[in-house]
Amino acid sequence: MTSYRIVGGKRLQGDISISGSKNAVLGILAAAMMLDGPCKIENVPDIVDVQAMLEICETIGAKITPCGEGTYEIDPTNINTYEATHPKVKNIRASYYLLGALLTRFRKATMYMPGGCNFGTRPIDLHLKGFRKMGAQGTRATDIRDGIIRIVAEELKGAHIFLDVVSVGATINLMLAATKANGTTVIENAAKEPHIVDVANFLNAMGADIKGAGTDTIRVRGVPVLPGGYTYSVIPDQIEAGTYMIASAVTRGDVTIHNLIPKHMEPLTVKMLEMGFNIEQGDDWIRVTIDDGVEPEPTNFKTRPYPGFPTDLQPQATVLLCQANGLSRMHENVWDNRFQYIPELQSMGASITVMERIALINGPVSFCGARVSALDLRAGAAMVLAGLAADGVTTITCANRIERGYEKIVEKLRAVGAEIDHIPDDEEHIVSDGDE
Ligand code: EPZ
């Protein structure tokens, strides 16, 4: 385990370049396991969860060849098992995408139930219900024994599926299972996140026939073969970009974030403009500043599926609201328990009251450095932002959880003037593991 030590109070200035999207790559790597030929994937971020997924793909027989600079050659043609039961599978939730991929490859899939996480239950009932509609057996809760899912499908048939809840994971998993099914599958009430579009674009580049990704109705015409044979470049990470936009804001800095897609940032950009920040943008960059003497205005955020405000920026935006001049509200509408990091922020001086899914945030407060823990990936990112803004020194333990989703975060922040270092974790402050 590692910790970060931050000496706060420095205005960040300069340029940060965004890496490939974690949540797109995790789906794309699972999708690559279905191909009937090799492919190449570019702009893969060097982060813990992606390394874990690459290792998991190797445990089922895929040949993964790093080509350097975030490019990998993937050859799934020798995959020799439909069982994803290596212990590593439990390390990341996104391994559940292998259910759809292995079901497509073998008409069978066996794997551990994905772990929970520390911001509420993480069910997969919608994934299983969709597979059942497509003809799979073993998808009922009563079929799951010893925490292992065993799914079999004599034939995967196209189906008309309506998702009761907008779910990123179910949308991607069912898209994977539909890619080579017999007939056409329609997924209604589908999630529309940028990473879903990226997985669909990857699959279409490799021979699939998917229409409507990015809308709430996705139509997948099953094809007999997915030849692969192409190179695909992953989109920039929307959440990493938003985190650094907020880093510039909370330090009243002047940072330009490069290699992003401004359209994906709109749910955050509009709110930061509302708060009084200056946002300049070009084709692939955004610059965040605030005029001298201007205090950020309070406002209300509501997390929603895309194009709403992303839940994965909720902790980070809460830190920003702590600096607003008045009372703000953060409504968490996606996860049922994603405010567990608030006490860590309160130990740094935040004045926040949580009532179920709403956090009432009183500002402005000046954060003071403290010893806090990264309870999960995005809560950890929020602690970094508070540490950057704080007076004094902040130590963040379990910082390896932050490195699950942020490539070279220490180096990227140092390059814009942050005083941040890795230090060894001191054992007594390590809390239970937070999964994503
Ligand atoms: C993905 O998780 C992301 N993870 C999460 O990001 C993100 O918070 C989430 O989407 C929402 O945007 C990856 O992409 C690897 P969901 P996922 O299925 O797919 C309910 C990060 O920080 N639901 O969209 O697991 C569920 O309880 C991580 O990068 C069901 O009820 O989320 C939740 O309330 C954290 N039944 C809502 O849907 C199901 O079968 C949205 O969940 C599935 C989900």
Short mmCIF file of C-alpha atoms and ligand atoms in Angstrom, two decimals:
data_model
loop_
_atom_site.label_atom_id
_atom_site.label_comp_id
_atom_site.label_asym_id
_atom_site.label_seq_id
_atom_site.Cartn_x
_atom_site.Cartn_y
_atom_site.Cartn_z
CA MET A 1 0.00 0.00 0.00
CA THR A 2 1.18 3.54 -0.61
CA SER A 3 0.31 6.98 0.76
CA TYR A 4 0.49 10.45 -0.68
CA ARG A 5 1.86 13.48 1.18
CA ILE A 6 0.59 16.83 -0.09
CA VAL A 7 1.72 20.29 0.99
CA GLY A 8 -1.32 22.33 0.04
CA GLY A 9 -1.94 25.95 -0.84
CA LYS A 10 -0.15 25.98 -4.20
CA ARG A 11 -1.94 27.51 -7.19
CA LEU A 12 -1.73 24.93 -9.99
CA GLN A 13 -0.55 26.35 -13.30
CA GLY A 14 0.31 24.77 -16.61
CA ASP A 15 -0.83 21.85 -18.76
CA ILE A 16 -2.12 18.32 -18.06
CA SER A 17 -2.77 15.68 -20.72
CA ILE A 18 -5.59 13.17 -20.20
CA SER A 19 -5.08 9.40 -20.58
CA GLY A 20 -7.38 6.81 -22.13
CA SER A 21 -10.74 6.10 -20.49
CA LYS A 22 -10.59 3.44 -17.77
CA ASN A 23 -14.27 2.54 -18.11
CA ALA A 24 -14.03 2.29 -21.89
CA VAL A 25 -10.86 0.14 -21.87
CA LEU A 26 -12.29 -2.33 -19.34
CA GLY A 27 -15.27 -2.96 -21.64
CA ILE A 28 -13.12 -3.00 -24.79
CA LEU A 29 -10.69 -5.58 -23.37
CA ALA A 30 -13.61 -7.89 -22.53
CA ALA A 31 -15.03 -7.28 -26.02
CA ALA A 32 -11.67 -8.21 -27.55
CA MET A 33 -12.01 -11.64 -25.92
CA MET A 34 -14.93 -12.37 -28.29
CA LEU A 35 -13.04 -11.66 -31.52
CA ASP A 36 -12.17 -14.35 -34.07
CA GLY A 37 -8.86 -12.65 -34.82
CA PRO A 38 -6.25 -10.41 -33.19
CA CYS A 39 -6.54 -6.65 -32.79
CA LYS A 40 -4.52 -3.70 -31.52
CA ILE A 41 -5.70 -1.21 -28.87
CA GLU A 42 -4.06 2.23 -28.45
CA ASN A 43 -4.23 4.86 -25.68
CA VAL A 44 -4.62 2.24 -22.94
CA PRO A 45 -3.96 3.92 -19.56
CA ASP A 46 -1.33 2.34 -17.31
CA ILE A 47 -3.57 2.03 -14.23
CA VAL A 48 -4.14 -0.75 -11.71
CA ASP A 49 -7.61 -1.81 -12.89
CA VAL A 50 -6.51 -2.07 -16.52
CA GLN A 51 -3.41 -4.07 -15.57
CA ALA A 52 -5.69 -6.38 -13.58
CA MET A 53 -8.02 -6.84 -16.56
CA LEU A 54 -5.07 -7.56 -18.88
CA GLU A 55 -3.85 -10.22 -16.44
CA ILE A 56 -7.34 -11.72 -16.19
CA CYS A 57 -7.53 -11.93 -20.00
CA GLU A 58 -4.21 -13.81 -19.97
CA THR A 59 -5.52 -16.27 -17.35
CA ILE A 60 -8.20 -17.44 -19.82
CA GLY A 61 -5.65 -17.86 -22.62
CA ALA A 62 -5.53 -14.55 -24.49
CA LYS A 63 -2.10 -13.49 -25.75
CA ILE A 64 -1.39 -9.89 -24.71
CA THR A 65 1.69 -8.17 -26.20
CA PRO A 66 2.60 -4.70 -24.91
CA CYS A 67 3.88 -2.56 -27.80
CA GLY A 68 4.80 0.45 -25.63
CA GLU A 69 3.20 3.90 -25.29
CA GLY A 70 -0.12 2.42 -24.15
CA THR A 71 -0.55 0.16 -27.19
CA TYR A 72 -1.28 -3.56 -26.85
CA GLU A 73 -1.66 -6.41 -29.36
CA ILE A 74 -4.47 -8.71 -28.24
CA ASP A 75 -4.82 -12.23 -29.66
CA PRO A 76 -7.87 -14.04 -28.23
CA THR A 77 -7.80 -16.92 -30.72
CA ASN A 78 -6.25 -19.37 -28.26
CA ILE A 79 -8.63 -18.68 -25.38
CA ASN A 80 -9.12 -22.13 -23.95
CA THR A 81 -11.66 -21.82 -21.17
CA TYR A 82 -15.07 -20.37 -20.43
CA GLU A 83 -14.23 -20.27 -16.71
CA ALA A 84 -13.05 -16.92 -15.34
CA THR A 85 -12.42 -18.17 -11.80
CA HIS A 86 -8.83 -17.05 -11.23
CA PRO A 87 -8.59 -15.15 -7.88
CA LYS A 88 -7.63 -12.01 -9.81
CA VAL A 89 -11.21 -11.92 -11.19
CA LYS A 90 -12.39 -10.80 -7.75
CA ASN A 91 -10.07 -7.77 -7.79
CA ILE A 92 -12.19 -5.67 -10.14
CA ARG A 93 -15.91 -5.48 -10.74
CA ALA A 94 -15.52 -4.96 -14.48
CA SER A 95 -14.42 -8.59 -14.84
CA TYR A 96 -18.16 -9.29 -15.04
CA TYR A 97 -17.98 -8.17 -18.69
CA LEU A 98 -16.37 -11.55 -19.31
CA LEU A 99 -19.80 -13.10 -18.73
CA GLY A 100 -21.08 -11.56 -21.97
CA ALA A 101 -17.82 -12.18 -23.79
CA LEU A 102 -17.40 -15.85 -22.81
CA LEU A 103 -21.10 -16.55 -23.34
CA THR A 104 -20.63 -15.29 -26.90
CA ARG A 105 -17.43 -17.26 -27.46
CA PHE A 106 -18.42 -20.57 -25.86
CA ARG A 107 -22.16 -20.29 -25.18
CA LYS A 108 -21.02 -20.86 -21.60
CA ALA A 109 -19.56 -18.66 -18.88
CA THR A 110 -18.53 -19.39 -15.32
CA MET A 111 -17.18 -16.74 -12.95
CA TYR A 112 -17.27 -15.39 -9.44
CA MET A 113 -20.10 -13.04 -8.47
CA PRO A 114 -18.43 -9.63 -8.64
CA GLY A 115 -17.47 -8.07 -5.31
CA GLY A 116 -19.50 -5.37 -3.64
CA CYS A 117 -17.98 -1.98 -2.96
CA ASN A 118 -18.15 0.61 -0.28
CA PHE A 119 -20.76 2.87 -1.84
CA GLY A 120 -23.73 0.56 -1.82
CA THR A 121 -24.78 -2.75 -3.28
CA ARG A 122 -23.63 -3.49 -6.83
CA PRO A 123 -26.26 -5.95 -8.16
CA ILE A 124 -26.04 -7.62 -11.58
CA ASP A 125 -29.68 -8.73 -11.78
CA LEU A 126 -30.22 -6.71 -14.98
CA HIS A 127 -27.23 -8.38 -16.66
CA LEU A 128 -28.57 -11.84 -15.75
CA LYS A 129 -32.16 -11.03 -16.69
CA GLY A 130 -30.99 -9.87 -20.11
CA PHE A 131 -28.93 -13.02 -20.67
CA ARG A 132 -32.01 -15.06 -19.68
CA LYS A 133 -34.11 -13.25 -22.28
CA MET A 134 -31.48 -14.17 -24.86
CA GLY A 135 -31.82 -17.87 -23.98
CA ALA A 136 -29.25 -18.42 -21.25
CA GLN A 137 -29.83 -20.79 -18.32
CA GLY A 138 -28.32 -20.48 -14.86
CA THR A 139 -29.15 -16.80 -14.56
CA ARG A 140 -31.50 -16.87 -11.60
CA ALA A 141 -30.30 -15.99 -8.10
CA THR A 142 -31.15 -19.56 -7.02
CA ASP A 143 -28.73 -20.90 -9.64
CA ILE A 144 -25.77 -19.12 -8.06
CA ARG A 145 -23.91 -21.44 -5.69
CA ASP A 146 -20.72 -20.79 -3.69
CA GLY A 147 -20.63 -17.27 -5.08
CA ILE A 148 -20.06 -18.61 -8.60
CA ILE A 149 -22.26 -17.88 -11.63
CA ARG A 150 -22.55 -20.71 -14.17
CA ILE A 151 -24.41 -19.65 -17.34
CA VAL A 152 -25.13 -21.86 -20.36
CA ALA A 153 -26.97 -21.06 -23.59
CA GLU A 154 -27.81 -23.74 -26.20
CA GLU A 155 -28.38 -20.81 -28.52
CA LEU A 156 -28.07 -17.05 -27.92
CA LYS A 157 -31.10 -15.47 -29.57
CA GLY A 158 -31.77 -11.82 -30.30
CA ALA A 159 -34.20 -10.37 -27.76
CA HIS A 160 -36.04 -7.15 -26.92
CA ILE A 161 -34.68 -6.08 -23.53
CA PHE A 162 -35.89 -3.16 -21.40
CA LEU A 163 -33.53 -2.20 -18.58
CA ASP A 164 -35.56 -1.35 -15.45
CA VAL A 165 -32.66 0.86 -14.31
CA VAL A 166 -30.20 2.72 -16.54
CA SER A 167 -27.09 0.59 -16.07
CA VAL A 168 -23.68 1.09 -17.72
CA GLY A 169 -22.56 -2.44 -16.93
CA ALA A 170 -25.74 -4.17 -18.04
CA THR A 171 -25.82 -2.12 -21.28
CA ILE A 172 -22.24 -3.12 -22.16
CA ASN A 173 -22.58 -6.76 -21.05
CA LEU A 174 -25.79 -7.29 -23.04
CA MET A 175 -24.27 -5.56 -26.08
CA LEU A 176 -21.40 -8.06 -25.89
CA ALA A 177 -23.75 -11.06 -25.62
CA ALA A 178 -25.87 -9.77 -28.54
CA THR A 179 -22.97 -9.23 -30.95
CA LYS A 180 -22.97 -12.78 -32.39
CA ALA A 181 -26.47 -13.86 -31.28
CA ASN A 182 -28.95 -15.28 -33.81
CA GLY A 183 -31.10 -12.34 -34.76
CA THR A 184 -31.38 -8.78 -33.59
CA THR A 185 -31.31 -7.56 -29.99
CA VAL A 186 -32.83 -4.26 -28.91
CA ILE A 187 -31.68 -2.80 -25.58
CA GLU A 188 -34.11 -0.13 -24.36
CA ASN A 189 -33.47 2.36 -21.58
CA ALA A 190 -29.79 1.80 -22.32
CA ALA A 191 -27.09 3.88 -20.65
CA LYS A 192 -25.53 6.53 -22.93
CA GLU A 193 -22.11 7.16 -21.35
CA PRO A 194 -19.20 8.00 -23.68
CA HIS A 195 -17.52 4.71 -22.75
CA ILE A 196 -20.53 2.74 -23.99
CA VAL A 197 -20.22 4.44 -27.37
CA ASP A 198 -16.50 3.62 -27.37
CA VAL A 199 -17.11 -0.10 -26.76
CA ALA A 200 -19.71 -0.12 -29.57
CA ASN A 201 -17.34 1.72 -31.92
CA PHE A 202 -14.58 -0.78 -31.10
CA LEU A 203 -16.89 -3.73 -31.84
CA ASN A 204 -18.16 -2.20 -35.10
CA ALA A 205 -14.53 -1.62 -36.16
CA MET A 206 -13.95 -5.35 -35.56
CA GLY A 207 -16.97 -6.47 -37.62
CA ALA A 208 -20.03 -6.08 -35.38
CA ASP A 209 -23.30 -4.41 -36.39
CA ILE A 210 -24.36 -2.12 -33.51
CA LYS A 211 -26.52 0.96 -33.99
CA GLY A 212 -27.78 3.56 -31.53
CA ALA A 213 -25.01 3.44 -28.90
CA GLY A 214 -25.16 6.78 -27.09
CA THR A 215 -28.95 6.82 -27.31
CA ASP A 216 -31.37 5.02 -24.99
CA THR A 217 -32.12 2.38 -27.65
CA ILE A 218 -29.29 0.20 -28.93
CA ARG A 219 -29.92 -2.26 -31.80
CA VAL A 220 -27.45 -5.12 -32.27
CA ARG A 221 -27.76 -7.33 -35.35
CA GLY A 222 -25.96 -10.60 -34.59
CA VAL A 223 -23.12 -11.47 -37.01
CA PRO A 224 -21.54 -14.93 -37.53
CA VAL A 225 -17.91 -13.77 -37.27
CA LEU A 226 -15.99 -10.93 -35.61
CA PRO A 227 -12.81 -10.90 -37.74
CA GLY A 228 -10.95 -8.26 -35.75
CA GLY A 229 -7.66 -7.29 -37.43
CA TYR A 230 -7.83 -3.56 -36.78
CA THR A 231 -6.26 -0.98 -34.48
CA TYR A 232 -8.57 0.98 -32.19
CA SER A 233 -7.71 4.06 -30.11
CA VAL A 234 -9.57 4.54 -26.82
CA ILE A 235 -11.31 7.86 -26.03
CA PRO A 236 -9.93 10.16 -23.31
CA ASP A 237 -11.13 9.62 -19.75
CA GLN A 238 -14.07 11.95 -18.97
CA ILE A 239 -13.70 11.48 -15.21
CA GLU A 240 -9.95 12.03 -15.11
CA ALA A 241 -10.45 15.23 -17.13
CA GLY A 242 -13.18 16.46 -14.79
CA THR A 243 -11.01 15.73 -11.76
CA TYR A 244 -8.21 17.95 -13.10
CA MET A 245 -10.66 20.70 -14.11
CA ILE A 246 -11.72 20.77 -10.46
CA ALA A 247 -8.07 20.66 -9.32
CA SER A 248 -7.45 23.93 -11.17
CA ALA A 249 -10.62 25.42 -9.65
CA VAL A 250 -10.01 24.46 -6.00
CA THR A 251 -6.49 25.93 -6.08
CA ARG A 252 -7.69 29.06 -7.95
CA GLY A 253 -5.12 28.00 -10.54
CA ASP A 254 -4.73 28.29 -14.28
CA VAL A 255 -4.54 24.81 -15.76
CA THR A 256 -5.24 23.76 -19.34
CA ILE A 257 -6.36 20.14 -19.63
CA HIS A 258 -5.47 18.64 -23.02
CA ASN A 259 -6.55 15.58 -25.00
CA LEU A 260 -10.18 15.57 -23.83
CA ILE A 261 -13.54 15.72 -25.60
CA PRO A 262 -15.27 18.99 -24.52
CA LYS A 263 -18.72 17.59 -25.30
CA HIS A 264 -18.18 14.85 -22.66
CA MET A 265 -17.28 17.53 -20.09
CA GLU A 266 -20.47 19.61 -20.57
CA PRO A 267 -22.28 18.26 -17.46
CA LEU A 268 -19.39 19.68 -15.36
CA THR A 269 -18.54 22.71 -17.48
CA VAL A 270 -22.03 24.20 -17.22
CA LYS A 271 -22.00 23.87 -13.42
CA MET A 272 -18.55 25.43 -13.08
CA LEU A 273 -19.66 28.38 -15.25
CA GLU A 274 -22.70 28.70 -12.96
CA MET A 275 -20.31 28.90 -9.98
CA GLY A 276 -18.37 31.76 -11.59
CA PHE A 277 -15.34 29.97 -13.04
CA ASN A 278 -13.93 30.94 -16.43
CA ILE A 279 -13.94 28.05 -18.90
CA GLU A 280 -12.15 28.45 -22.22
CA GLN A 281 -12.12 25.53 -24.62
CA GLY A 282 -10.85 24.38 -28.01
CA ASP A 283 -11.26 21.18 -30.03
CA ASP A 284 -9.54 19.00 -27.43
CA TRP A 285 -8.66 21.21 -24.45
CA ILE A 286 -10.29 23.12 -21.59
CA ARG A 287 -8.72 25.89 -19.48
CA VAL A 288 -10.12 26.60 -16.00
CA THR A 289 -9.49 29.86 -14.13
CA ILE A 290 -11.31 32.24 -11.79
CA ASP A 291 -10.85 36.01 -11.67
CA ASP A 292 -9.11 37.54 -8.68
CA GLY A 293 -11.57 38.58 -5.98
CA VAL A 294 -14.37 36.36 -7.36
CA GLU A 295 -15.77 33.85 -4.83
CA PRO A 296 -17.35 30.67 -6.30
CA GLU A 297 -21.16 30.78 -6.08
CA PRO A 298 -23.05 27.94 -4.35
CA THR A 299 -25.16 25.67 -6.54
CA ASN A 300 -26.90 22.29 -6.57
CA PHE A 301 -25.59 19.17 -8.34
CA LYS A 302 -27.69 16.10 -9.13
CA THR A 303 -25.87 12.96 -10.29
CA ARG A 304 -27.61 11.19 -13.16
CA PRO A 305 -26.72 8.81 -15.97
CA TYR A 306 -25.07 10.57 -18.92
CA PRO A 307 -25.67 13.26 -20.14
CA GLY A 308 -26.46 14.11 -16.51
CA PHE A 309 -23.74 14.98 -14.02
CA PRO A 310 -21.58 11.85 -13.55
CA THR A 311 -21.68 10.14 -10.16
CA ASP A 312 -17.94 9.44 -10.57
CA LEU A 313 -17.29 13.19 -10.20
CA GLN A 314 -19.57 13.54 -7.17
CA PRO A 315 -16.91 13.42 -4.42
CA GLN A 316 -14.64 15.74 -6.38
CA ALA A 317 -17.44 18.28 -6.99
CA THR A 318 -18.37 18.16 -3.30
CA VAL A 319 -14.85 19.40 -2.49
CA LEU A 320 -15.40 22.27 -4.92
CA LEU A 321 -18.75 23.15 -3.30
CA CYS A 322 -17.02 23.42 0.10
CA GLN A 323 -15.32 26.54 -1.28
CA ALA A 324 -18.56 28.12 -2.56
CA ASN A 325 -19.86 31.17 -0.74
CA GLY A 326 -23.11 29.79 0.71
CA LEU A 327 -25.24 26.64 0.97
CA SER A 328 -25.00 24.03 -1.82
CA ARG A 329 -26.62 20.64 -2.29
CA MET A 330 -25.19 17.46 -3.79
CA HIS A 331 -27.86 14.91 -4.74
CA GLU A 332 -26.48 11.38 -5.30
CA ASN A 333 -29.14 9.66 -7.41
CA VAL A 334 -27.16 6.68 -8.78
CA TRP A 335 -25.62 4.91 -5.78
CA ASP A 336 -27.36 4.41 -2.46
CA ASN A 337 -24.38 5.10 -0.25
CA ARG A 338 -21.73 7.25 -1.89
CA PHE A 339 -21.12 9.83 0.87
CA GLN A 340 -18.92 7.66 3.10
CA TYR A 341 -15.94 9.91 2.40
CA ILE A 342 -17.66 12.95 4.04
CA PRO A 343 -16.19 12.34 7.55
CA GLU A 344 -12.71 12.41 5.96
CA LEU A 345 -13.54 15.82 4.45
CA GLN A 346 -15.02 17.00 7.76
CA SER A 347 -11.70 16.15 9.44
CA MET A 348 -10.16 18.70 7.04
CA GLY A 349 -12.69 21.38 8.03
CA ALA A 350 -15.65 20.76 5.70
CA SER A 351 -19.09 21.73 7.00
CA ILE A 352 -21.40 19.11 5.48
CA THR A 353 -24.62 17.47 6.67
CA VAL A 354 -25.72 14.26 4.94
CA MET A 355 -29.41 13.33 4.79
CA GLU A 356 -29.73 10.01 2.91
CA ARG A 357 -28.95 10.89 -0.71
CA ILE A 358 -28.42 14.63 -0.20
CA ALA A 359 -25.33 16.35 1.19
CA LEU A 360 -25.85 19.94 2.40
CA ILE A 361 -22.58 21.77 1.99
CA ASN A 362 -21.90 25.01 3.85
CA GLY A 363 -19.16 27.25 2.48
CA PRO A 364 -16.76 28.73 2.13
CA VAL A 365 -14.41 26.71 4.35
CA SER A 366 -10.63 26.74 4.29
CA PHE A 367 -9.44 23.14 4.39
CA CYS A 368 -6.68 22.32 6.85
CA GLY A 369 -4.24 19.48 6.22
CA ALA A 370 -5.01 16.18 7.98
CA ARG A 371 -4.38 12.43 7.84
CA VAL A 372 -7.17 10.88 5.75
CA SER A 373 -7.75 7.69 3.79
CA ALA A 374 -8.73 6.97 0.18
CA LEU A 375 -11.88 4.95 0.90
CA ASP A 376 -12.34 4.16 -2.80
CA LEU A 377 -11.09 5.41 -6.14
CA ARG A 378 -13.12 8.63 -6.52
CA ALA A 379 -13.25 9.38 -2.79
CA GLY A 380 -9.46 9.19 -2.90
CA ALA A 381 -9.38 11.67 -5.78
CA ALA A 382 -11.52 14.00 -3.68
CA MET A 383 -9.00 13.76 -0.81
CA VAL A 384 -6.23 14.76 -3.23
CA LEU A 385 -8.24 17.83 -4.32
CA ALA A 386 -8.91 18.83 -0.70
CA GLY A 387 -5.22 18.32 0.12
CA LEU A 388 -4.17 20.54 -2.79
CA ALA A 389 -6.46 23.31 -1.51
CA ALA A 390 -5.65 22.83 2.20
CA ASP A 391 -3.36 24.88 4.40
CA GLY A 392 -0.62 22.59 5.66
CA VAL A 393 0.21 18.94 5.05
CA THR A 394 -2.28 16.20 4.13
CA THR A 395 -1.42 12.50 4.24
CA ILE A 396 -3.66 10.20 2.21
CA THR A 397 -3.32 6.52 3.08
CA CYS A 398 -4.45 3.64 0.80
CA ALA A 399 -3.57 5.88 -2.12
CA ASN A 400 -3.06 2.78 -4.30
CA ARG A 401 -6.86 2.88 -4.68
CA ILE A 402 -6.48 6.22 -6.48
CA GLU A 403 -4.02 4.60 -8.87
CA ARG A 404 -6.77 2.18 -9.93
CA GLY A 405 -8.12 4.96 -12.14
CA TYR A 406 -5.59 7.79 -12.48
CA GLU A 407 -2.48 7.26 -14.59
CA LYS A 408 0.62 9.03 -13.21
CA ILE A 409 -1.48 11.34 -11.00
CA VAL A 410 1.50 12.35 -8.84
CA GLU A 411 3.62 13.20 -11.90
CA LYS A 412 0.76 15.05 -13.65
CA LEU A 413 0.05 17.18 -10.56
CA ARG A 414 3.74 17.88 -9.89
CA ALA A 415 4.08 19.13 -13.47
CA VAL A 416 1.59 21.93 -12.68
CA GLY A 417 3.20 22.93 -9.38
CA ALA A 418 1.64 20.65 -6.78
CA GLU A 419 3.85 19.52 -3.89
CA ILE A 420 2.84 15.86 -3.74
CA ASP A 421 4.93 12.76 -2.99
CA HIS A 422 4.52 9.02 -2.57
CA ILE A 423 5.37 7.89 0.98
CA PRO A 424 5.13 4.39 2.50
CA ASP A 425 1.77 3.67 4.14
CA ASP A 426 1.77 3.63 7.91
CA GLU A 427 -0.12 0.49 8.83
CA GLU A 428 -2.29 1.85 11.63
CA HIS A 429 -4.38 4.01 9.32
CA ILE A 430 -5.29 1.43 6.68
CA VAL A 431 -9.06 0.86 6.47
CA SER A 432 -10.89 -2.05 4.83
CA ASP A 433 -10.50 -2.43 1.08
CA GLY A 434 -12.77 -0.36 -1.18
CA ASP A 435 -13.74 -2.08 -4.43
CA GLU A 436 -15.15 -0.34 -7.52
C1 EPZ B 1 -20.08 1.75 -13.91
O1 EPZ B 1 -20.38 0.87 -12.84
C2 EPZ B 1 -18.74 2.37 -13.59
N1 EPZ B 1 -17.71 1.32 -13.51
C3 EPZ B 1 -18.81 3.12 -12.26
O2 EPZ B 1 -17.58 3.81 -12.13
C4 EPZ B 1 -19.94 4.17 -12.32
O3 EPZ B 1 -20.10 4.73 -11.03
C5 EPZ B 1 -21.25 3.53 -12.77
O4 EPZ B 1 -21.06 2.80 -14.01
C6 EPZ B 1 -22.34 4.58 -13.02
O5 EPZ B 1 -21.90 5.47 -14.01
C7 EPZ B 1 -17.20 0.85 -14.68
O6 EPZ B 1 -17.58 1.27 -15.77
C8 EPZ B 1 -16.12 -0.19 -14.55
P1 EPZ B 1 -24.34 0.72 -13.20
P2 EPZ B 1 -21.63 -0.18 -13.00
O7 EPZ B 1 -24.65 -0.68 -13.60
O8 EPZ B 1 -21.74 -0.59 -14.40
C9 EPZ B 1 -28.06 -0.34 -10.47
C10 EPZ B 1 -15.51 4.42 -11.23
O9 EPZ B 1 -15.28 5.19 -10.28
N2 EPZ B 1 -27.99 -1.68 -11.07
O10 EPZ B 1 -24.46 1.81 -14.20
O11 EPZ B 1 -21.47 -1.21 -11.94
C11 EPZ B 1 -26.90 -0.04 -9.53
O12 EPZ B 1 -27.17 -0.53 -8.23
C12 EPZ B 1 -16.64 3.42 -11.10
O13 EPZ B 1 -14.90 4.43 -12.32
C13 EPZ B 1 -28.98 -2.60 -10.77
O14 EPZ B 1 -29.90 -2.32 -10.01
O15 EPZ B 1 -22.86 0.77 -12.61
C14 EPZ B 1 -26.83 1.46 -9.58
O16 EPZ B 1 -27.77 2.01 -8.66
C15 EPZ B 1 -17.27 3.42 -9.71
N3 EPZ B 1 -28.91 -3.84 -11.34
C16 EPZ B 1 -27.27 1.81 -11.00
O17 EPZ B 1 -27.92 0.63 -11.51
C17 EPZ B 1 -27.89 -4.21 -12.20
O18 EPZ B 1 -27.89 -5.35 -12.70
C18 EPZ B 1 -26.13 2.15 -11.93
O19 EPZ B 1 -25.21 1.07 -11.91
C19 EPZ B 1 -26.89 -3.25 -12.48
C20 EPZ B 1 -26.96 -1.99 -11.91
#
